[in-house]
Amino acid sequence: MGDYKLKMSGNYVVSEADRVDADKKRKQLLMLKKSVFNLKEQFNQQVLALRDKKKALVDFITRSAAQLSAIRAELRDLGIATDYEDWVPLMDADAYPEKRYEVTPEDVEKFERDEAMKAELARAEDSDMMGGFGGGGGGAGGGGGGGGGKPVVSAQVQANNSKESGTVQAAAGEAPRPSSTSSALGRQEADNRGPPSKVEAMRRDARIRVIEFKKSRIEKFVNDCVKEFDESVRVLEKERVALDG
């Protein structure tokens, strides 16, 4: 049966495996800190992977939006009204904290333009105040601009603003609007052709069905990808709560 000693007996000796001292507790604390660090490192890697997934999703949605814009333009040409606006998400700069201190030449130019604009506005306000009191700016209606009460911005700043706004419009890819003359000529040509034949009507209907089917497939795939990404975000949020708790 064996010889078992009771813990309350006088000759009971604690085994080496059951003994607890400061060294063992310190090792346990170190192991616990290491396991917590590994869990947080794993969570950070999941966040970075989710960021890369979002970047790929944004690129895919941007390409899909361009395809949908072309499809809706073709549908409008076929006489199908489409007033849906494409949704294109953007990547926030906060998603890349490692690039926070990276400065590009475009950032330097924008900063210089902003500083020049602020300096011009400050000088215009100072000259306006001096002109309003009849000071060196030429009185109420003199060269200091006191009569108008509006800050005068130099031509260089206005040119920079015009250049910047033109760059933004070009980056946005805004297409020129068709003129009323070309639209009138297009309607006149359509009227001159007369009503379409049965074969043309059948081809038109078939083309519309093909285009709408392609549009619905693209929209469904985009929505499914967005839902999958949102579900991944929710799962990661639950893990974050578990780590914080």
PDB file of C-alpha atoms in Angstrom:
ATOM      1  CA  MET A   1       0.000   0.000   0.000  1.00  0.00           C
ATOM      2  CA  GLY A   2       2.883   2.393   0.652  1.00  0.00           C
ATOM      3  CA  ASP A   3       3.917   4.649   3.473  1.00  0.00           C
ATOM      4  CA  TYR A   4       2.090   8.002   3.196  1.00  0.00           C
ATOM      5  CA  LYS A   5       2.857  10.795   5.602  1.00  0.00           C
ATOM      6  CA  LEU A   6       0.173  13.219   6.579  1.00  0.00           C
ATOM      7  CA  LYS A   7       0.920  16.924   6.047  1.00  0.00           C
ATOM      8  CA  MET A   8       0.010  17.589   9.660  1.00  0.00           C
ATOM      9  CA  SER A   9       2.394  14.980  11.017  1.00  0.00           C
ATOM     10  CA  GLY A  10       5.652  16.044  12.559  1.00  0.00           C
ATOM     11  CA  ASN A  11       7.852  13.987  10.236  1.00  0.00           C
ATOM     12  CA  TYR A  12       6.263  15.258   6.997  1.00  0.00           C
ATOM     13  CA  VAL A  13       8.820  16.594   4.514  1.00  0.00           C
ATOM     14  CA  VAL A  14       7.739  18.687   1.509  1.00  0.00           C
ATOM     15  CA  SER A  15       9.014  17.249  -1.754  1.00  0.00           C
ATOM     16  CA  GLU A  16      11.310  19.275  -4.014  1.00  0.00           C
ATOM     17  CA  ALA A  17       8.639  19.617  -6.731  1.00  0.00           C
ATOM     18  CA  ASP A  18       6.082  21.012  -4.287  1.00  0.00           C
ATOM     19  CA  ARG A  19       8.365  23.501  -2.612  1.00  0.00           C
ATOM     20  CA  VAL A  20       7.727  27.190  -3.347  1.00  0.00           C
ATOM     21  CA  ASP A  21      10.369  29.844  -2.921  1.00  0.00           C
ATOM     22  CA  ALA A  22      11.212  33.274  -4.319  1.00  0.00           C
ATOM     23  CA  ASP A  23      13.284  31.925  -7.216  1.00  0.00           C
ATOM     24  CA  LYS A  24      10.443  29.733  -8.474  1.00  0.00           C
ATOM     25  CA  LYS A  25       7.945  32.570  -8.216  1.00  0.00           C
ATOM     26  CA  ARG A  26      10.288  34.896 -10.095  1.00  0.00           C
ATOM     27  CA  LYS A  27      10.630  32.337 -12.883  1.00  0.00           C
ATOM     28  CA  GLN A  28       6.860  31.965 -13.036  1.00  0.00           C
ATOM     29  CA  LEU A  29       6.451  35.741 -13.356  1.00  0.00           C
ATOM     30  CA  LEU A  30       9.034  35.891 -16.128  1.00  0.00           C
ATOM     31  CA  MET A  31       7.333  33.073 -18.009  1.00  0.00           C
ATOM     32  CA  LEU A  32       3.972  34.791 -17.597  1.00  0.00           C
ATOM     33  CA  LYS A  33       5.356  38.099 -18.942  1.00  0.00           C
ATOM     34  CA  LYS A  34       6.889  36.270 -21.885  1.00  0.00           C
ATOM     35  CA  SER A  35       3.595  34.568 -22.731  1.00  0.00           C
ATOM     36  CA  VAL A  36       1.734  37.897 -22.548  1.00  0.00           C
ATOM     37  CA  PHE A  37       4.357  39.502 -24.782  1.00  0.00           C
ATOM     38  CA  ASN A  38       4.007  36.672 -27.304  1.00  0.00           C
ATOM     39  CA  LEU A  39       0.228  37.090 -27.339  1.00  0.00           C
ATOM     40  CA  LYS A  40       0.527  40.831 -27.935  1.00  0.00           C
ATOM     41  CA  GLU A  41       3.118  40.299 -30.655  1.00  0.00           C
ATOM     42  CA  GLN A  42       0.824  37.801 -32.344  1.00  0.00           C
ATOM     43  CA  PHE A  43      -2.050  40.283 -32.121  1.00  0.00           C
ATOM     44  CA  ASN A  44       0.099  43.027 -33.670  1.00  0.00           C
ATOM     45  CA  GLN A  45       0.997  40.727 -36.550  1.00  0.00           C
ATOM     46  CA  GLN A  46      -2.710  40.069 -37.119  1.00  0.00           C
ATOM     47  CA  VAL A  47      -3.373  43.825 -37.177  1.00  0.00           C
ATOM     48  CA  LEU A  48      -0.623  44.369 -39.759  1.00  0.00           C
ATOM     49  CA  ALA A  49      -1.971  41.507 -41.870  1.00  0.00           C
ATOM     50  CA  LEU A  50      -5.432  43.053 -41.664  1.00  0.00           C
ATOM     51  CA  ARG A  51      -3.980  46.396 -42.781  1.00  0.00           C
ATOM     52  CA  ASP A  52      -2.405  44.755 -45.837  1.00  0.00           C
ATOM     53  CA  LYS A  53      -5.712  43.070 -46.554  1.00  0.00           C
ATOM     54  CA  LYS A  54      -7.492  46.424 -46.358  1.00  0.00           C
ATOM     55  CA  LYS A  55      -4.972  47.983 -48.759  1.00  0.00           C
ATOM     56  CA  ALA A  56      -5.561  45.183 -51.266  1.00  0.00           C
ATOM     57  CA  LEU A  57      -9.324  45.566 -50.789  1.00  0.00           C
ATOM     58  CA  VAL A  58      -9.135  49.327 -51.406  1.00  0.00           C
ATOM     59  CA  ASP A  59      -7.192  48.756 -54.628  1.00  0.00           C
ATOM     60  CA  PHE A  60      -9.698  46.139 -55.745  1.00  0.00           C
ATOM     61  CA  ILE A  61     -12.689  48.373 -54.994  1.00  0.00           C
ATOM     62  CA  THR A  62     -11.023  51.241 -56.883  1.00  0.00           C
ATOM     63  CA  ARG A  63     -10.593  49.053 -59.967  1.00  0.00           C
ATOM     64  CA  SER A  64     -14.134  47.747 -59.609  1.00  0.00           C
ATOM     65  CA  ALA A  65     -15.483  51.307 -59.334  1.00  0.00           C
ATOM     66  CA  ALA A  66     -13.755  52.198 -62.604  1.00  0.00           C
ATOM     67  CA  GLN A  67     -15.336  49.160 -64.266  1.00  0.00           C
ATOM     68  CA  LEU A  68     -18.755  50.037 -62.868  1.00  0.00           C
ATOM     69  CA  SER A  69     -18.413  53.625 -64.086  1.00  0.00           C
ATOM     70  CA  ALA A  70     -17.710  52.370 -67.595  1.00  0.00           C
ATOM     71  CA  ILE A  71     -20.661  49.967 -67.376  1.00  0.00           C
ATOM     72  CA  ARG A  72     -23.055  52.693 -66.215  1.00  0.00           C
ATOM     73  CA  ALA A  73     -21.835  55.015 -68.954  1.00  0.00           C
ATOM     74  CA  GLU A  74     -22.607  52.307 -71.517  1.00  0.00           C
ATOM     75  CA  LEU A  75     -26.028  51.755 -69.942  1.00  0.00           C
ATOM     76  CA  ARG A  76     -26.762  55.474 -70.182  1.00  0.00           C
ATOM     77  CA  ASP A  77     -25.798  55.346 -73.855  1.00  0.00           C
ATOM     78  CA  LEU A  78     -28.308  52.525 -74.272  1.00  0.00           C
ATOM     79  CA  GLY A  79     -31.034  54.597 -72.599  1.00  0.00           C
ATOM     80  CA  ILE A  80     -30.945  53.071 -69.096  1.00  0.00           C
ATOM     81  CA  ALA A  81     -30.877  55.722 -66.357  1.00  0.00           C
ATOM     82  CA  THR A  82     -28.300  55.109 -63.631  1.00  0.00           C
ATOM     83  CA  ASP A  83     -27.900  57.647 -60.838  1.00  0.00           C
ATOM     84  CA  TYR A  84     -25.802  55.484 -58.505  1.00  0.00           C
ATOM     85  CA  GLU A  85     -22.542  57.006 -57.243  1.00  0.00           C
ATOM     86  CA  ASP A  86     -19.550  54.747 -56.871  1.00  0.00           C
ATOM     87  CA  TRP A  87     -18.142  54.309 -53.368  1.00  0.00           C
ATOM     88  CA  VAL A  88     -14.348  54.269 -53.202  1.00  0.00           C
ATOM     89  CA  PRO A  89     -12.738  53.892 -49.746  1.00  0.00           C
ATOM     90  CA  LEU A  90      -9.401  55.467 -48.865  1.00  0.00           C
ATOM     91  CA  MET A  91      -6.473  54.416 -46.708  1.00  0.00           C
ATOM     92  CA  ASP A  92      -5.910  56.704 -43.744  1.00  0.00           C
ATOM     93  CA  ALA A  93      -2.428  58.020 -43.090  1.00  0.00           C
ATOM     94  CA  ASP A  94      -2.788  56.792 -39.493  1.00  0.00           C
ATOM     95  CA  ALA A  95      -2.690  53.228 -40.811  1.00  0.00           C
ATOM     96  CA  TYR A  96       1.050  53.630 -41.451  1.00  0.00           C
ATOM     97  CA  PRO A  97       2.570  55.056 -38.249  1.00  0.00           C
ATOM     98  CA  GLU A  98       6.043  54.021 -39.419  1.00  0.00           C
ATOM     99  CA  LYS A  99       5.759  56.623 -42.222  1.00  0.00           C
ATOM    100  CA  ARG A 100       4.803  59.446 -39.872  1.00  0.00           C
ATOM    101  CA  TYR A 101       8.175  61.168 -40.143  1.00  0.00           C
ATOM    102  CA  GLU A 102       8.734  60.565 -43.849  1.00  0.00           C
ATOM    103  CA  VAL A 103       8.593  63.802 -45.847  1.00  0.00           C
ATOM    104  CA  THR A 104       8.163  63.858 -49.622  1.00  0.00           C
ATOM    105  CA  PRO A 105       8.985  66.754 -51.988  1.00  0.00           C
ATOM    106  CA  GLU A 106       5.234  67.254 -52.500  1.00  0.00           C
ATOM    107  CA  ASP A 107       4.789  67.719 -48.753  1.00  0.00           C
ATOM    108  CA  VAL A 108       7.575  70.334 -48.725  1.00  0.00           C
ATOM    109  CA  GLU A 109       6.004  72.234 -51.636  1.00  0.00           C
ATOM    110  CA  LYS A 110       2.587  72.185 -49.995  1.00  0.00           C
ATOM    111  CA  PHE A 111       4.070  73.418 -46.716  1.00  0.00           C
ATOM    112  CA  GLU A 112       5.879  76.251 -48.483  1.00  0.00           C
ATOM    113  CA  ARG A 113       2.697  77.286 -50.308  1.00  0.00           C
ATOM    114  CA  ASP A 114       0.732  77.290 -47.069  1.00  0.00           C
ATOM    115  CA  GLU A 115       3.374  79.343 -45.289  1.00  0.00           C
ATOM    116  CA  ALA A 116       3.526  81.839 -48.176  1.00  0.00           C
ATOM    117  CA  MET A 117      -0.262  82.173 -48.134  1.00  0.00           C
ATOM    118  CA  LYS A 118      -0.296  82.776 -44.377  1.00  0.00           C
ATOM    119  CA  ALA A 119       2.412  85.443 -44.701  1.00  0.00           C
ATOM    120  CA  GLU A 120       0.553  87.205 -47.524  1.00  0.00           C
ATOM    121  CA  LEU A 121      -2.709  87.184 -45.578  1.00  0.00           C
ATOM    122  CA  ALA A 122      -0.957  88.558 -42.490  1.00  0.00           C
ATOM    123  CA  ARG A 123       0.659  91.385 -44.479  1.00  0.00           C
ATOM    124  CA  ALA A 124      -2.653  92.165 -46.190  1.00  0.00           C
ATOM    125  CA  GLU A 125      -4.456  92.370 -42.839  1.00  0.00           C
ATOM    126  CA  ASP A 126      -1.749  94.665 -41.427  1.00  0.00           C
ATOM    127  CA  SER A 127      -1.914  97.007 -44.416  1.00  0.00           C
ATOM    128  CA  ASP A 128      -5.714  96.945 -44.270  1.00  0.00           C
ATOM    129  CA  MET A 129      -5.707  98.008 -40.609  1.00  0.00           C
ATOM    130  CA  MET A 130      -3.219 100.793 -41.291  1.00  0.00           C
ATOM    131  CA  GLY A 131      -5.239 102.060 -44.265  1.00  0.00           C
ATOM    132  CA  GLY A 132      -8.490 102.043 -42.301  1.00  0.00           C
ATOM    133  CA  PHE A 133      -7.106 104.509 -39.721  1.00  0.00           C
ATOM    134  CA  GLY A 134      -5.657 106.823 -42.361  1.00  0.00           C
ATOM    135  CA  GLY A 135      -2.116 105.670 -41.742  1.00  0.00           C
ATOM    136  CA  GLY A 136       0.639 104.967 -44.204  1.00  0.00           C
ATOM    137  CA  GLY A 137      -1.745 102.882 -46.318  1.00  0.00           C
ATOM    138  CA  GLY A 138      -3.463 105.920 -47.897  1.00  0.00           C
ATOM    139  CA  GLY A 139      -6.565 106.491 -45.752  1.00  0.00           C
ATOM    140  CA  ALA A 140      -9.974 104.965 -46.200  1.00  0.00           C
ATOM    141  CA  GLY A 141      -9.804 104.654 -49.959  1.00  0.00           C
ATOM    142  CA  GLY A 142      -6.059 104.817 -50.507  1.00  0.00           C
ATOM    143  CA  GLY A 143      -3.535 102.322 -51.669  1.00  0.00           C
ATOM    144  CA  GLY A 144      -3.582 100.487 -48.369  1.00  0.00           C
ATOM    145  CA  GLY A 145      -6.866  98.842 -49.229  1.00  0.00           C
ATOM    146  CA  GLY A 146      -8.707 100.293 -46.247  1.00  0.00           C
ATOM    147  CA  GLY A 147     -11.914 101.025 -48.153  1.00  0.00           C
ATOM    148  CA  GLY A 148     -12.633  97.433 -49.251  1.00  0.00           C
ATOM    149  CA  GLY A 149     -11.940  95.768 -45.920  1.00  0.00           C
ATOM    150  CA  LYS A 150     -10.739  92.583 -47.702  1.00  0.00           C
ATOM    151  CA  PRO A 151      -7.206  91.197 -47.494  1.00  0.00           C
ATOM    152  CA  VAL A 152      -5.283  91.513 -50.718  1.00  0.00           C
ATOM    153  CA  VAL A 153      -3.531  88.328 -51.772  1.00  0.00           C
ATOM    154  CA  SER A 154      -0.642  88.515 -54.182  1.00  0.00           C
ATOM    155  CA  ALA A 155      -0.776  87.105 -57.681  1.00  0.00           C
ATOM    156  CA  GLN A 156       1.840  84.495 -56.789  1.00  0.00           C
ATOM    157  CA  VAL A 157      -0.345  83.007 -54.041  1.00  0.00           C
ATOM    158  CA  GLN A 158      -3.384  83.073 -56.314  1.00  0.00           C
ATOM    159  CA  ALA A 159      -1.373  81.314 -59.008  1.00  0.00           C
ATOM    160  CA  ASN A 160      -0.266  78.684 -56.493  1.00  0.00           C
ATOM    161  CA  ASN A 161      -3.860  78.152 -55.380  1.00  0.00           C
ATOM    162  CA  SER A 162      -4.995  77.831 -58.996  1.00  0.00           C
ATOM    163  CA  LYS A 163      -2.189  75.394 -59.696  1.00  0.00           C
ATOM    164  CA  GLU A 164      -3.040  73.321 -56.620  1.00  0.00           C
ATOM    165  CA  SER A 165      -6.755  73.227 -57.430  1.00  0.00           C
ATOM    166  CA  GLY A 166      -5.971  72.217 -60.998  1.00  0.00           C
ATOM    167  CA  THR A 167      -3.738  69.431 -59.723  1.00  0.00           C
ATOM    168  CA  VAL A 168      -6.496  68.163 -57.427  1.00  0.00           C
ATOM    169  CA  GLN A 169      -9.013  68.171 -60.265  1.00  0.00           C
ATOM    170  CA  ALA A 170      -6.601  66.346 -62.516  1.00  0.00           C
ATOM    171  CA  ALA A 171      -5.860  63.787 -59.780  1.00  0.00           C
ATOM    172  CA  ALA A 172      -9.554  63.238 -59.228  1.00  0.00           C
ATOM    173  CA  GLY A 173      -9.901  62.328 -62.892  1.00  0.00           C
ATOM    174  CA  GLU A 174     -12.761  64.677 -63.651  1.00  0.00           C
ATOM    175  CA  ALA A 175     -13.867  64.291 -67.237  1.00  0.00           C
ATOM    176  CA  PRO A 176     -14.880  67.345 -69.287  1.00  0.00           C
ATOM    177  CA  ARG A 177     -18.594  67.832 -69.544  1.00  0.00           C
ATOM    178  CA  PRO A 178     -20.044  67.438 -72.986  1.00  0.00           C
ATOM    179  CA  SER A 179     -21.216  70.664 -74.554  1.00  0.00           C
ATOM    180  CA  SER A 180     -24.847  71.355 -75.348  1.00  0.00           C
ATOM    181  CA  THR A 181     -24.012  71.564 -79.071  1.00  0.00           C
ATOM    182  CA  SER A 182     -22.583  68.039 -79.158  1.00  0.00           C
ATOM    183  CA  SER A 183     -25.580  66.706 -77.184  1.00  0.00           C
ATOM    184  CA  ALA A 184     -27.976  68.393 -79.594  1.00  0.00           C
ATOM    185  CA  LEU A 185     -26.107  66.940 -82.567  1.00  0.00           C
ATOM    186  CA  GLY A 186     -26.246  63.470 -80.986  1.00  0.00           C
ATOM    187  CA  ARG A 187     -30.003  63.752 -80.460  1.00  0.00           C
ATOM    188  CA  GLN A 188     -30.461  65.006 -84.020  1.00  0.00           C
ATOM    189  CA  GLU A 189     -28.501  62.047 -85.404  1.00  0.00           C
ATOM    190  CA  ALA A 190     -30.590  59.663 -83.299  1.00  0.00           C
ATOM    191  CA  ASP A 191     -33.779  61.272 -84.629  1.00  0.00           C
ATOM    192  CA  ASN A 192     -32.541  61.018 -88.207  1.00  0.00           C
ATOM    193  CA  ARG A 193     -31.909  57.296 -87.846  1.00  0.00           C
ATOM    194  CA  GLY A 194     -35.535  56.693 -86.929  1.00  0.00           C
ATOM    195  CA  PRO A 195     -36.910  53.847 -84.802  1.00  0.00           C
ATOM    196  CA  PRO A 196     -34.637  50.784 -84.447  1.00  0.00           C
ATOM    197  CA  SER A 197     -35.484  47.575 -86.227  1.00  0.00           C
ATOM    198  CA  LYS A 198     -36.470  44.384 -84.410  1.00  0.00           C
ATOM    199  CA  VAL A 199     -33.006  42.923 -84.804  1.00  0.00           C
ATOM    200  CA  GLU A 200     -31.395  46.071 -83.386  1.00  0.00           C
ATOM    201  CA  ALA A 201     -33.864  46.102 -80.496  1.00  0.00           C
ATOM    202  CA  MET A 202     -33.111  42.445 -79.705  1.00  0.00           C
ATOM    203  CA  ARG A 203     -29.371  43.096 -79.806  1.00  0.00           C
ATOM    204  CA  ARG A 204     -29.833  46.125 -77.580  1.00  0.00           C
ATOM    205  CA  ASP A 205     -31.867  44.163 -75.025  1.00  0.00           C
ATOM    206  CA  ALA A 206     -29.342  41.325 -75.048  1.00  0.00           C
ATOM    207  CA  ARG A 207     -26.490  43.749 -74.542  1.00  0.00           C
ATOM    208  CA  ILE A 208     -28.322  45.416 -71.658  1.00  0.00           C
ATOM    209  CA  ARG A 209     -28.887  42.052 -69.955  1.00  0.00           C
ATOM    210  CA  VAL A 210     -25.226  41.098 -70.329  1.00  0.00           C
ATOM    211  CA  ILE A 211     -24.039  44.438 -68.949  1.00  0.00           C
ATOM    212  CA  GLU A 212     -26.464  44.364 -66.007  1.00  0.00           C
ATOM    213  CA  PHE A 213     -25.438  40.798 -65.176  1.00  0.00           C
ATOM    214  CA  LYS A 214     -21.771  41.815 -65.208  1.00  0.00           C
ATOM    215  CA  LYS A 215     -22.578  44.854 -63.036  1.00  0.00           C
ATOM    216  CA  SER A 216     -24.499  42.763 -60.503  1.00  0.00           C
ATOM    217  CA  ARG A 217     -21.655  40.232 -60.255  1.00  0.00           C
ATOM    218  CA  ILE A 218     -19.076  42.944 -59.619  1.00  0.00           C
ATOM    219  CA  GLU A 219     -21.259  44.655 -56.988  1.00  0.00           C
ATOM    220  CA  LYS A 220     -22.014  41.352 -55.241  1.00  0.00           C
ATOM    221  CA  PHE A 221     -18.341  40.375 -55.135  1.00  0.00           C
ATOM    222  CA  VAL A 222     -17.368  43.779 -53.731  1.00  0.00           C
ATOM    223  CA  ASN A 223     -20.070  43.596 -51.046  1.00  0.00           C
ATOM    224  CA  ASP A 224     -18.988  40.068 -50.078  1.00  0.00           C
ATOM    225  CA  CYS A 225     -15.366  41.178 -49.741  1.00  0.00           C
ATOM    226  CA  VAL A 226     -16.377  44.138 -47.569  1.00  0.00           C
ATOM    227  CA  LYS A 227     -18.533  41.929 -45.325  1.00  0.00           C
ATOM    228  CA  GLU A 228     -15.681  39.440 -44.936  1.00  0.00           C
ATOM    229  CA  PHE A 229     -13.296  42.224 -43.971  1.00  0.00           C
ATOM    230  CA  ASP A 230     -15.771  43.652 -41.448  1.00  0.00           C
ATOM    231  CA  GLU A 231     -16.141  40.224 -39.885  1.00  0.00           C
ATOM    232  CA  SER A 232     -12.351  39.939 -39.574  1.00  0.00           C
ATOM    233  CA  VAL A 233     -12.292  43.328 -37.835  1.00  0.00           C
ATOM    234  CA  ARG A 234     -14.981  42.216 -35.363  1.00  0.00           C
ATOM    235  CA  VAL A 235     -13.067  39.039 -34.532  1.00  0.00           C
ATOM    236  CA  LEU A 236      -9.911  41.039 -33.944  1.00  0.00           C
ATOM    237  CA  GLU A 237     -11.798  43.473 -31.714  1.00  0.00           C
ATOM    238  CA  LYS A 238     -12.937  40.564 -29.533  1.00  0.00           C
ATOM    239  CA  GLU A 239      -9.354  39.361 -29.214  1.00  0.00           C
ATOM    240  CA  ARG A 240      -8.301  42.866 -28.212  1.00  0.00           C
ATOM    241  CA  VAL A 241     -10.926  42.942 -25.476  1.00  0.00           C
ATOM    242  CA  ALA A 242      -9.723  39.554 -24.235  1.00  0.00           C
ATOM    243  CA  LEU A 243      -6.119  40.773 -24.131  1.00  0.00           C
ATOM    244  CA  ASP A 244      -7.025  43.980 -22.315  1.00  0.00           C
ATOM    245  CA  GLY A 245      -9.169  42.081 -19.833  1.00  0.00           C
TER     246      GLY A 245
END
